[in-house]
Short mmCIF file of C-alpha atoms and ligand atoms in Angstrom, two decimals:
data_model
loop_
_atom_site.label_atom_id
_atom_site.label_comp_id
_atom_site.label_asym_id
_atom_site.label_seq_id
_atom_site.Cartn_x
_atom_site.Cartn_y
_atom_site.Cartn_z
CA UNK A 705 0.00 0.00 0.00
CA UNK A 706 1.51 3.33 -0.99
CA UNK A 707 0.31 6.84 -0.44
CA UNK A 708 2.26 8.31 -3.30
CA UNK A 709 -0.59 7.94 -5.82
CA UNK A 710 -2.98 9.98 -3.69
CA UNK A 711 -0.61 12.37 -2.01
CA UNK A 712 -2.23 15.40 -0.38
CA UNK A 713 0.18 18.36 -0.25
CA UNK A 714 -0.41 20.56 2.80
CA UNK A 715 0.74 24.07 3.64
CA UNK A 716 1.18 25.52 7.12
CA UNK A 717 1.39 29.24 7.71
CA UNK A 718 1.94 31.44 10.72
CA UNK A 719 -1.16 33.01 12.25
CA UNK A 720 -2.61 33.32 15.69
CA UNK A 721 -1.06 32.00 18.92
CA UNK A 722 -1.96 28.42 19.81
CA UNK A 723 -4.32 28.13 22.78
CA UNK A 724 -6.32 25.35 24.38
CA UNK A 725 -6.40 21.96 26.04
CA UNK A 726 -6.14 18.88 23.87
CA UNK A 727 -5.66 15.14 24.00
CA UNK A 728 -3.58 13.35 21.40
CA UNK A 729 -4.48 9.83 20.19
CA UNK A 730 -3.37 6.69 22.03
CA UNK A 731 0.22 5.56 22.16
CA UNK A 732 1.24 3.67 19.02
CA UNK A 733 3.64 1.26 20.72
CA UNK A 734 1.13 0.27 23.39
CA UNK A 735 -1.72 0.05 20.87
CA UNK A 736 0.13 -2.47 18.66
CA UNK A 737 1.13 -4.54 21.67
CA UNK A 738 -2.33 -4.51 23.24
CA UNK A 739 -3.86 -6.17 20.17
CA UNK A 740 -1.01 -8.64 19.77
CA UNK A 741 -0.83 -9.75 23.39
CA UNK A 742 -4.62 -10.03 23.58
CA UNK A 743 -4.45 -12.37 20.58
CA UNK A 744 -1.96 -14.57 22.44
CA UNK A 745 -4.14 -14.77 25.56
CA UNK A 746 -7.10 -17.15 25.68
CA UNK A 747 -10.37 -15.27 26.11
CA UNK A 748 -11.69 -11.75 25.72
CA UNK A 749 -9.53 -8.69 26.33
CA UNK A 750 -10.63 -5.09 25.88
CA UNK A 751 -8.61 -2.05 24.87
CA UNK A 752 -9.71 1.50 25.53
CA UNK A 753 -8.11 4.53 23.90
CA UNK A 754 -6.45 2.55 21.14
CA UNK A 755 -4.81 4.53 18.35
CA UNK A 756 -7.06 3.98 15.32
CA UNK A 757 -4.40 4.83 12.75
CA UNK A 758 -3.37 2.98 9.60
CA UNK A 759 -0.40 1.30 11.32
CA UNK A 760 -2.50 -0.10 14.13
CA UNK A 761 -5.36 -1.10 11.81
CA UNK A 762 -2.80 -3.14 9.88
CA UNK A 763 -1.82 -4.94 13.08
CA UNK A 764 -5.50 -5.60 13.78
CA UNK A 765 -5.79 -7.09 10.27
CA UNK A 766 -2.76 -9.29 10.93
CA UNK A 767 -4.07 -10.57 14.25
CA UNK A 768 -7.41 -11.38 12.59
CA UNK A 769 -5.48 -13.27 9.92
CA UNK A 770 -3.91 -15.54 12.57
CA UNK A 771 -7.25 -16.23 14.21
CA UNK A 772 -8.17 -13.47 16.67
CA UNK A 773 -11.70 -12.06 16.65
CA UNK A 774 -11.27 -8.31 16.90
CA UNK A 775 -14.28 -5.99 17.09
CA UNK A 776 -14.92 -2.35 17.69
CA UNK A 777 -18.19 -1.83 19.55
CA UNK A 778 -19.89 1.57 19.36
CA UNK A 779 -18.31 2.73 22.64
CA UNK A 780 -14.86 2.58 21.00
CA UNK A 781 -13.53 0.03 23.48
CA UNK A 782 -12.06 -2.66 21.22
CA UNK A 783 -12.69 -6.28 22.05
CA UNK A 784 -10.23 -9.05 21.18
CA UNK A 785 -11.07 -12.70 21.51
CA UNK A 786 -7.62 -14.29 21.77
CA UNK A 787 -6.88 -17.83 20.64
CA UNK A 788 -3.81 -18.43 22.75
CA UNK A 789 -0.14 -19.15 22.23
CA UNK A 790 0.60 -22.15 20.07
CA UNK A 791 -2.82 -22.03 18.43
CA UNK A 792 -2.26 -19.44 15.74
CA UNK A 793 -3.84 -20.16 12.38
CA UNK A 794 -1.91 -19.95 9.15
CA UNK A 795 -3.00 -16.75 7.37
CA UNK A 796 -4.96 -17.42 4.19
CA UNK A 797 -3.39 -14.53 2.26
CA UNK A 798 -0.41 -12.20 2.43
CA UNK A 799 -0.30 -9.77 5.34
CA UNK A 800 0.04 -6.15 4.21
CA UNK A 801 1.58 -4.00 6.92
CA UNK A 802 1.56 -0.78 4.90
CA UNK A 803 3.99 1.62 6.59
CA UNK A 804 4.16 -0.11 9.99
CA UNK A 805 7.65 -1.16 11.14
CA UNK A 806 6.57 -2.01 14.67
CA UNK A 807 3.59 -4.01 13.44
CA UNK A 808 5.55 -6.08 10.97
CA UNK A 809 8.61 -6.74 13.14
CA UNK A 810 6.69 -7.74 16.24
CA UNK A 811 4.35 -9.95 14.21
CA UNK A 812 7.39 -11.66 12.66
CA UNK A 813 8.43 -12.54 16.21
CA UNK A 814 5.00 -13.92 17.03
CA UNK A 815 4.64 -16.13 13.94
CA UNK A 816 8.36 -17.00 13.83
CA UNK A 817 8.02 -19.58 16.60
CA UNK A 818 4.77 -21.10 15.32
CA UNK A 819 4.70 -23.87 12.68
CA UNK A 820 2.80 -21.75 10.16
CA UNK A 821 3.85 -19.92 6.98
CA UNK A 822 3.27 -16.16 6.78
CA UNK A 823 4.03 -13.78 3.93
CA UNK A 824 4.55 -10.08 4.65
CA UNK A 825 4.34 -7.14 2.28
CA UNK A 826 4.39 -3.39 2.90
CA UNK A 827 4.51 -0.01 1.19
CA UNK A 828 7.59 1.41 -0.55
CA UNK A 829 8.94 2.81 2.72
CA UNK A 830 8.57 -0.43 4.69
CA UNK A 831 10.00 -2.44 1.78
CA UNK A 832 13.23 -0.43 2.02
CA UNK A 833 13.71 -1.02 5.75
CA UNK A 834 16.08 -3.69 7.13
CA UNK A 835 14.38 -6.82 8.46
CA UNK A 836 17.54 -8.88 9.01
CA UNK A 837 17.82 -7.48 12.53
CA UNK A 838 14.67 -9.44 13.41
CA UNK A 839 15.10 -12.37 11.00
CA UNK A 840 18.61 -13.28 12.24
CA UNK A 841 17.52 -14.23 15.77
CA UNK A 842 14.37 -15.91 14.41
CA UNK A 843 16.54 -18.07 12.16
CA UNK A 844 18.57 -19.04 15.24
CA UNK A 845 15.33 -20.15 16.88
CA UNK A 846 14.57 -22.37 13.91
CA UNK A 847 12.49 -20.24 11.56
CA UNK A 848 12.94 -20.54 7.80
CA UNK A 849 12.89 -17.29 5.86
CA UNK A 850 12.54 -16.60 2.15
CA UNK A 851 13.30 -12.94 1.53
CA UNK A 852 14.37 -10.52 -1.14
CA UNK A 853 18.13 -9.90 -1.02
CA UNK A 854 19.15 -7.78 1.93
CA UNK A 855 16.31 -9.26 3.98
CA UNK A 856 13.77 -6.74 2.78
CA UNK A 857 10.00 -7.18 2.27
CA UNK A 858 8.24 -8.94 0.67
CA UNK A 859 9.27 -12.03 2.63
CA UNK A 860 7.89 -15.26 4.03
CA UNK A 861 8.57 -16.95 7.35
CA UNK A 862 7.80 -20.52 8.36
CA UNK A 863 8.30 -21.18 12.05
CA UNK A 864 9.66 -24.52 13.35
CA UNK A 865 7.57 -27.23 15.02
CA UNK A 866 9.32 -26.44 18.28
CA UNK A 867 11.32 -23.22 18.55
CA UNK A 868 14.68 -23.21 20.33
CA UNK A 869 14.89 -20.71 23.18
CA UNK A 870 17.70 -18.25 22.65
CA UNK A 871 20.08 -16.03 24.56
CA UNK A 872 20.42 -12.95 22.38
CA UNK A 873 22.32 -9.72 22.77
CA UNK A 874 20.54 -7.09 20.66
CA UNK A 875 23.18 -5.58 18.35
CA UNK A 876 21.31 -2.31 17.75
CA UNK A 877 19.34 -0.28 20.29
CA UNK A 878 15.90 -1.35 19.11
CA UNK A 879 12.77 -2.09 21.09
CA UNK A 880 11.36 -3.77 18.00
CA UNK A 881 14.19 -6.30 17.84
CA UNK A 882 14.07 -6.94 21.59
CA UNK A 883 10.30 -7.39 21.40
CA UNK A 884 10.40 -9.71 18.39
CA UNK A 885 12.82 -12.06 20.18
CA UNK A 886 10.75 -12.04 23.36
CA UNK A 887 7.54 -12.67 21.44
CA UNK A 888 9.12 -15.59 19.62
CA UNK A 889 10.38 -16.83 23.00
CA UNK A 890 6.81 -16.97 24.26
CA UNK A 891 6.22 -20.10 22.20
CA UNK A 892 9.62 -21.73 22.83
CA UNK A 893 10.00 -24.26 25.65
CA UNK A 894 12.50 -22.98 28.23
CA UNK A 895 13.93 -19.56 28.99
CA UNK A 896 14.62 -16.94 26.32
CA UNK A 897 17.11 -14.30 27.42
CA UNK A 898 17.56 -10.94 25.78
CA UNK A 899 20.53 -8.79 26.73
CA UNK A 900 20.05 -5.14 26.01
CA UNK A 901 23.26 -3.10 26.24
CA UNK A 902 21.32 0.14 25.69
CA UNK A 903 17.92 0.40 27.32
CA UNK A 904 14.98 1.04 24.97
CA UNK A 905 11.24 1.43 25.55
CA UNK A 906 10.08 -1.36 27.85
CA UNK A 907 6.39 -1.66 26.98
CA UNK A 908 6.77 -5.28 25.89
CA UNK A 909 8.30 -6.29 29.20
CA UNK A 910 5.75 -4.40 31.29
CA UNK A 911 2.74 -5.52 29.29
CA UNK A 912 3.77 -9.18 29.00
CA UNK A 913 4.08 -9.27 32.79
CA UNK A 914 0.65 -7.69 33.02
CA UNK A 915 -0.73 -10.46 30.78
CA UNK A 916 0.72 -13.05 33.16
CA UNK A 917 4.08 -13.97 31.62
CA UNK A 918 6.94 -14.96 33.90
CA UNK A 919 9.49 -12.30 32.96
CA UNK A 920 12.30 -10.74 34.95
CA UNK A 921 14.63 -7.80 34.27
CA UNK A 922 18.00 -7.41 35.94
CA UNK A 923 21.10 -5.34 35.35
CA UNK A 924 24.30 -7.35 34.90
CA UNK A 925 27.76 -6.21 36.06
CA UNK A 926 28.26 -4.29 32.83
CA UNK A 927 25.03 -2.37 33.49
CA UNK A 928 23.19 -4.10 30.63
CA UNK A 929 19.54 -5.04 30.97
CA UNK A 930 19.07 -8.81 31.06
CA UNK A 931 15.49 -9.88 30.33
CA UNK A 932 14.52 -13.48 31.00
CA UNK A 933 11.24 -14.90 29.79
CA UNK A 934 9.90 -18.35 30.61
CA UNK A 935 8.37 -19.86 27.47
CA UNK A 936 4.84 -21.17 27.03
CA UNK A 937 3.08 -19.20 29.74
CA UNK A 938 -0.68 -19.12 29.86
CA UNK A 939 -1.43 -15.50 29.07
CA UNK A 940 -4.59 -14.11 30.68
CA UNK A 941 -6.91 -11.63 28.97
CA UNK A 942 -6.66 -8.04 30.22
CA UNK A 943 -8.51 -4.72 30.07
CA UNK A 944 -5.95 -2.28 28.70
CA UNK A 945 -6.19 1.51 28.79
CA UNK A 946 -3.89 3.22 26.30
CA UNK A 947 -2.48 6.62 27.35
CA UNK A 948 -1.82 9.46 24.91
CA UNK A 949 1.25 9.09 22.69
CA UNK A 950 4.19 11.32 23.75
CA UNK A 951 5.57 11.02 20.22
CA UNK A 952 2.36 12.62 18.91
CA UNK A 953 2.19 15.16 21.75
CA UNK A 954 5.63 16.31 20.59
CA UNK A 955 4.13 18.14 17.58
CA UNK A 956 1.68 20.47 19.36
CA UNK A 957 4.21 20.92 22.18
CA UNK A 958 6.93 22.18 19.84
CA UNK A 959 4.40 24.18 17.83
CA UNK A 960 3.35 26.04 21.00
CA UNK A 961 6.95 26.61 22.06
CA UNK A 962 7.88 28.35 18.81
CA UNK A 963 4.64 30.27 18.14
CA UNK A 964 4.58 33.61 20.00
CA UNK A 965 1.80 34.06 22.53
CA UNK A 966 0.95 30.35 22.72
CA UNK A 967 -0.08 28.41 25.79
CA UNK A 968 -1.47 24.89 25.56
CA UNK A 969 -2.06 21.83 27.71
CA UNK A 970 -1.74 18.33 26.29
CA UNK A 971 -3.56 16.02 28.67
CA UNK A 972 -3.12 12.34 29.43
CA UNK A 973 0.35 11.82 27.94
CA UNK A 974 2.37 8.65 28.59
CA UNK A 975 5.49 9.50 30.64
CA UNK A 976 7.42 6.22 30.47
CA UNK A 977 11.05 7.16 31.22
CA UNK A 978 12.18 5.59 27.93
CA UNK A 979 9.95 7.98 25.96
CA UNK A 980 10.43 11.40 27.52
CA UNK A 981 13.85 12.45 26.22
CA UNK A 982 12.36 15.22 24.08
CA UNK A 983 10.63 16.92 27.01
CA UNK A 984 13.86 16.84 29.00
CA UNK A 985 15.82 18.26 26.08
CA UNK A 986 13.30 21.05 25.52
CA UNK A 987 13.54 21.95 29.21
CA UNK A 988 17.32 22.13 28.88
CA UNK A 989 16.80 24.47 25.93
CA UNK A 990 14.88 26.78 28.24
CA UNK A 991 11.33 25.73 27.39
CA UNK A 992 8.56 26.79 29.74
CA UNK A 993 7.30 23.20 29.87
CA UNK A 994 5.96 21.52 32.96
CA UNK A 995 4.33 18.20 33.65
CA UNK A 996 1.43 18.24 36.08
CA UNK A 997 -1.25 15.92 37.38
CA UNK A 998 1.09 12.92 37.26
CA UNK A 999 -0.75 9.64 37.84
CA UNK A 1000 -0.50 5.94 37.01
CA UNK A 1001 -2.57 3.62 34.82
CA UNK A 1002 -1.78 0.00 34.07
CA UNK A 1003 1.79 0.28 35.35
CA UNK A 1004 2.59 3.38 33.25
CA UNK A 1005 2.93 6.95 34.46
CA UNK A 1006 1.00 9.66 32.65
CA UNK A 1007 0.43 13.35 33.09
CA UNK A 1008 -0.56 16.66 31.49
CA UNK A 1009 2.01 18.78 29.69
CA UNK A 1010 1.69 22.54 30.08
CA UNK A 1011 3.73 24.51 27.59
CA UNK A 1012 4.10 28.20 26.71
CA UNK A 1013 5.94 30.02 23.96
CA UNK A 1014 9.58 30.29 25.07
CA UNK A 1015 12.92 31.72 24.06
CA UNK A 1016 15.01 28.64 23.39
CA UNK A 1017 18.76 28.21 23.32
CA UNK A 1018 20.83 25.60 21.49
CA UNK A 1019 22.12 22.57 23.42
CA UNK A 1020 24.07 19.39 22.76
CA UNK A 1021 21.88 16.30 22.96
CA UNK A 1022 24.06 13.35 24.00
CA UNK A 1023 23.98 10.04 22.13
CA UNK A 1024 22.84 8.18 25.29
CA UNK A 1025 19.54 10.02 25.13
CA UNK A 1026 18.69 8.85 21.62
CA UNK A 1027 16.66 5.74 22.55
CA UNK A 1028 14.34 7.82 24.75
CA UNK A 1029 13.52 10.27 21.96
CA UNK A 1030 14.31 8.33 18.81
CA UNK A 1031 11.11 9.36 17.01
CA UNK A 1032 11.33 12.99 18.16
CA UNK A 1033 14.50 14.23 16.42
CA UNK A 1034 12.68 15.61 13.36
CA UNK A 1035 10.53 17.87 15.51
CA UNK A 1036 13.43 18.70 17.83
CA UNK A 1037 15.26 19.96 14.73
CA UNK A 1038 12.35 22.34 14.16
CA UNK A 1039 12.58 23.64 17.74
CA UNK A 1040 16.34 24.03 17.20
CA UNK A 1041 15.70 26.28 14.19
CA UNK A 1042 14.04 28.74 16.56
CA UNK A 1043 16.70 28.49 19.29
CA UNK A 1044 19.56 30.89 19.80
CA UNK A 1045 22.83 29.27 18.78
CA UNK A 1046 23.61 25.75 17.67
CA UNK A 1047 21.89 22.53 18.67
CA UNK A 1048 24.00 19.41 18.17
CA UNK A 1049 22.29 16.00 18.09
CA UNK A 1050 24.54 12.98 18.47
CA UNK A 1051 24.10 9.22 18.07
CA UNK A 1052 21.51 9.37 15.30
CA UNK A 1053 22.55 6.33 13.23
CA UNK A 1054 19.18 4.62 13.75
CA UNK A 1055 17.41 7.59 12.17
CA UNK A 1056 18.70 6.42 8.80
CA UNK A 1057 16.49 3.30 8.89
CA UNK A 1058 13.19 4.77 10.04
CA UNK A 1059 10.15 5.33 7.78
CA UNK A 1060 12.64 7.37 5.72
CA UNK A 1061 16.31 8.21 6.13
CA UNK A 1062 15.19 10.81 8.67
CA UNK A 1063 18.59 12.39 9.08
CA UNK A 1064 18.78 13.20 5.37
CA UNK A 1065 15.07 14.06 5.10
CA UNK A 1066 15.27 16.55 7.98
CA UNK A 1067 18.45 18.14 6.66
CA UNK A 1068 16.99 18.55 3.14
CA UNK A 1069 13.74 19.93 4.56
CA UNK A 1070 15.58 22.47 6.71
CA UNK A 1071 17.77 23.53 3.78
CA UNK A 1072 14.71 23.90 1.54
CA UNK A 1073 13.40 26.40 4.07
CA UNK A 1074 16.59 28.37 4.60
CA UNK A 1075 17.59 26.88 7.96
CA UNK A 1076 21.34 26.39 8.42
CA UNK A 1077 22.23 22.80 9.31
CA UNK A 1078 25.00 20.25 9.00
CA UNK A 1079 24.35 16.57 8.43
CA UNK A 1080 27.07 14.18 9.65
CA UNK A 1081 27.09 10.39 9.38
CA UNK A 1082 25.23 10.12 12.69
CA UNK A 1083 24.89 13.72 13.82
CA UNK A 1084 22.85 16.76 12.97
CA UNK A 1085 23.66 20.35 13.88
CA UNK A 1086 21.08 23.06 13.46
CA UNK A 1087 21.86 26.76 13.80
CA UNK A 1088 18.89 28.69 15.04
CA UNK A 1089 17.66 32.11 14.06
CA UNK A 1090 17.19 33.81 10.72
CA UNK A 1091 14.28 34.17 8.38
CA UNK A 1092 12.94 30.95 7.03
CA UNK A 1093 10.10 29.13 5.34
CA UNK A 1094 8.90 29.22 1.77
CA UNK A 1095 10.09 25.72 0.84
CA UNK A 1096 8.47 22.46 -0.17
CA UNK A 1097 9.53 19.41 1.81
CA UNK A 1098 9.71 15.88 0.44
CA UNK A 1099 8.17 13.55 3.03
CA UNK A 1100 9.31 10.16 1.59
CA UNK A 1101 6.18 8.42 3.01
CA UNK A 1102 7.22 9.53 6.50
CA UNK A 1103 4.46 10.80 8.79
CA UNK A 1104 6.84 12.43 11.25
CA UNK A 1105 8.65 14.35 8.52
CA UNK A 1106 5.28 15.66 7.33
CA UNK A 1107 4.12 16.77 10.78
CA UNK A 1108 7.48 18.25 11.78
CA UNK A 1109 7.69 20.55 8.79
CA UNK A 1110 4.07 21.62 9.14
CA UNK A 1111 5.03 22.68 12.66
CA UNK A 1112 7.89 24.70 11.16
CA UNK A 1113 5.42 26.48 8.89
CA UNK A 1114 3.27 27.55 11.85
CA UNK A 1115 6.02 29.85 13.09
CA UNK A 1116 8.16 30.55 10.00
CA UNK A 1117 8.10 33.83 8.17
CA UNK A 1118 6.87 32.22 4.96
CA UNK A 1119 4.50 29.24 4.58
CA UNK A 1120 5.94 25.72 4.45
CA UNK A 1121 4.50 23.02 2.19
CA UNK A 1122 4.91 19.27 2.60
CA UNK A 1123 4.43 17.18 -0.53
CA UNK A 1124 2.18 14.65 1.18
CA UNK A 1125 0.06 15.07 4.29
CA UNK A 1126 -1.89 11.83 3.70
CA UNK A 1127 0.96 9.88 5.33
CA UNK A 1128 0.08 11.47 8.67
CA UNK A 1129 -2.73 8.90 8.95
CA UNK A 1130 -0.02 6.36 9.77
CA UNK A 1131 0.18 7.53 13.37
CA UNK A 1132 -1.92 10.64 14.00
CA UNK A 1133 -5.38 10.64 12.42
CA UNK A 1134 -7.06 13.97 13.13
CA UNK A 1135 -3.75 15.86 13.33
CA UNK A 1136 -5.00 18.75 11.20
CA UNK A 1137 -8.29 19.13 13.05
CA UNK A 1138 -6.61 18.95 16.44
CA UNK A 1139 -4.04 21.56 15.44
CA UNK A 1140 -6.82 23.71 13.97
CA UNK A 1141 -8.65 23.53 17.32
CA UNK A 1142 -5.61 25.25 18.84
CA UNK A 1143 -5.67 27.93 16.14
CA UNK A 1144 -3.12 26.50 13.69
CA UNK A 1145 -3.47 27.19 9.98
CA UNK A 1146 -2.78 24.03 7.95
CA UNK A 1147 -4.53 23.73 4.60
CA UNK A 1148 -4.42 21.71 1.43
CA UNK A 1149 -1.91 23.14 -1.00
CA UNK A 1150 -1.69 23.16 -4.75
CA UNK A 1151 0.23 20.05 -5.86
CA UNK A 1152 3.74 21.13 -6.87
CA UNK A 1153 6.04 18.18 -7.30
CA UNK A 1154 3.78 15.45 -5.86
C1 S3P B 1873 8.99 1.21 18.53
C2 S3P B 1873 10.35 1.20 18.58
C3 S3P B 1873 11.19 2.18 17.88
C4 S3P B 1873 10.39 3.39 17.39
C5 S3P B 1873 9.08 2.97 16.77
C6 S3P B 1873 8.24 2.23 17.78
C7 S3P B 1873 8.25 0.17 19.27
O1 S3P B 1873 11.78 1.56 16.75
O2 S3P B 1873 11.15 4.14 16.47
O3 S3P B 1873 8.36 4.10 16.31
O4 S3P B 1873 7.02 0.32 19.47
O5 S3P B 1873 8.87 -0.81 19.69
P1 S3P B 1873 13.18 0.76 16.85
O6 S3P B 1873 12.98 -0.43 17.68
O7 S3P B 1873 13.51 0.39 15.42
O8 S3P B 1873 14.14 1.75 17.42
#
């Protein structure tokens, strides 16, 4: 599935200050996992506040294809009748994951330890992304893979009769890889161990425990996280409540910070410590950003983010912080354009294999709008200040590139156009309407180079 044939160019222009209280849609990571883990439990789970975006709908389609009954009653609380570990059905057709990296990689883990054959396809963006990072450990557990060279989609996996539990050190800081190995380990007899030298988002660990898995996390002498999972647990259905996605909250938050006179509150945002690096960085840059009304739901902290227009200054963002804000660098680069001095972002190698090569896409987008920046192999430096805007940004089927540059347009001197706003549906349906409710001006543009 590709958006390129029905691209919708959008233009954002500066206007009134942003004001109001909003809620962003449910967290994408937790939404995917809630459907998947409910499928692996026997009985009926419910999920409230799920993100109803294209990525998550693709995961719902995939879980239906392996046998789950997934329904959306009128009250919006999804219901999933799980069939249980070891009982997955072989999908009748190919599974199309569209743009969804998390959906496809975690599902590969699930089916990779079941004796069924599954074929995965995706859009042009997903078909460019590396899958070997997930397929390598699955092969070690006994899965057979037939893939295009370079382990790209389309590809097929047939899991073994009995998967071999594995001890695996994740070679790249990736919650998707960690999760795929753990999910495969669920249907392997014995203990699967994942060693994570660099900590990444821990929703899989927390939620699997919540569903009844026997999972422990310890730090070893080298300070690495060691996650041990006992295979073949009986997972129990749960009622999950999904908090607001901090990666989506990032867009209105930065928009308010850079638009003079703004003051907004984003309510109900997930505050998991592996997801809040952007908020910390913005505070270091001098943002008037506070988190209030902190509470807990389902083992996760959430709160309301209060943010006002602020004078920002450039900072250096250390590489160690990258996993806790990996999806937020594009919009941080926009904040950096409005900061005094230089902002240096380090340790960005993983940005090159996201929905687009985000490092290059951000740098080209900034340049197209007159912002001074320097792209290194794994670094980005942005020099703030100046007069910018007026450019058209190529989104490369990347929702976060689209939203980030629309945010730029809300405070730039000249309007900013993105070549395709349809891709935003991947993670943030209703983005335009929600931003409009705060006073933002984002409209359909004349197609230029789409
Ligand atoms: C995600 C992990 C991250 C992140 C993605 C969601 C997840 O990807 O970029 O948007 O839900 O596990 P990587 O594991 O590739 O870093």
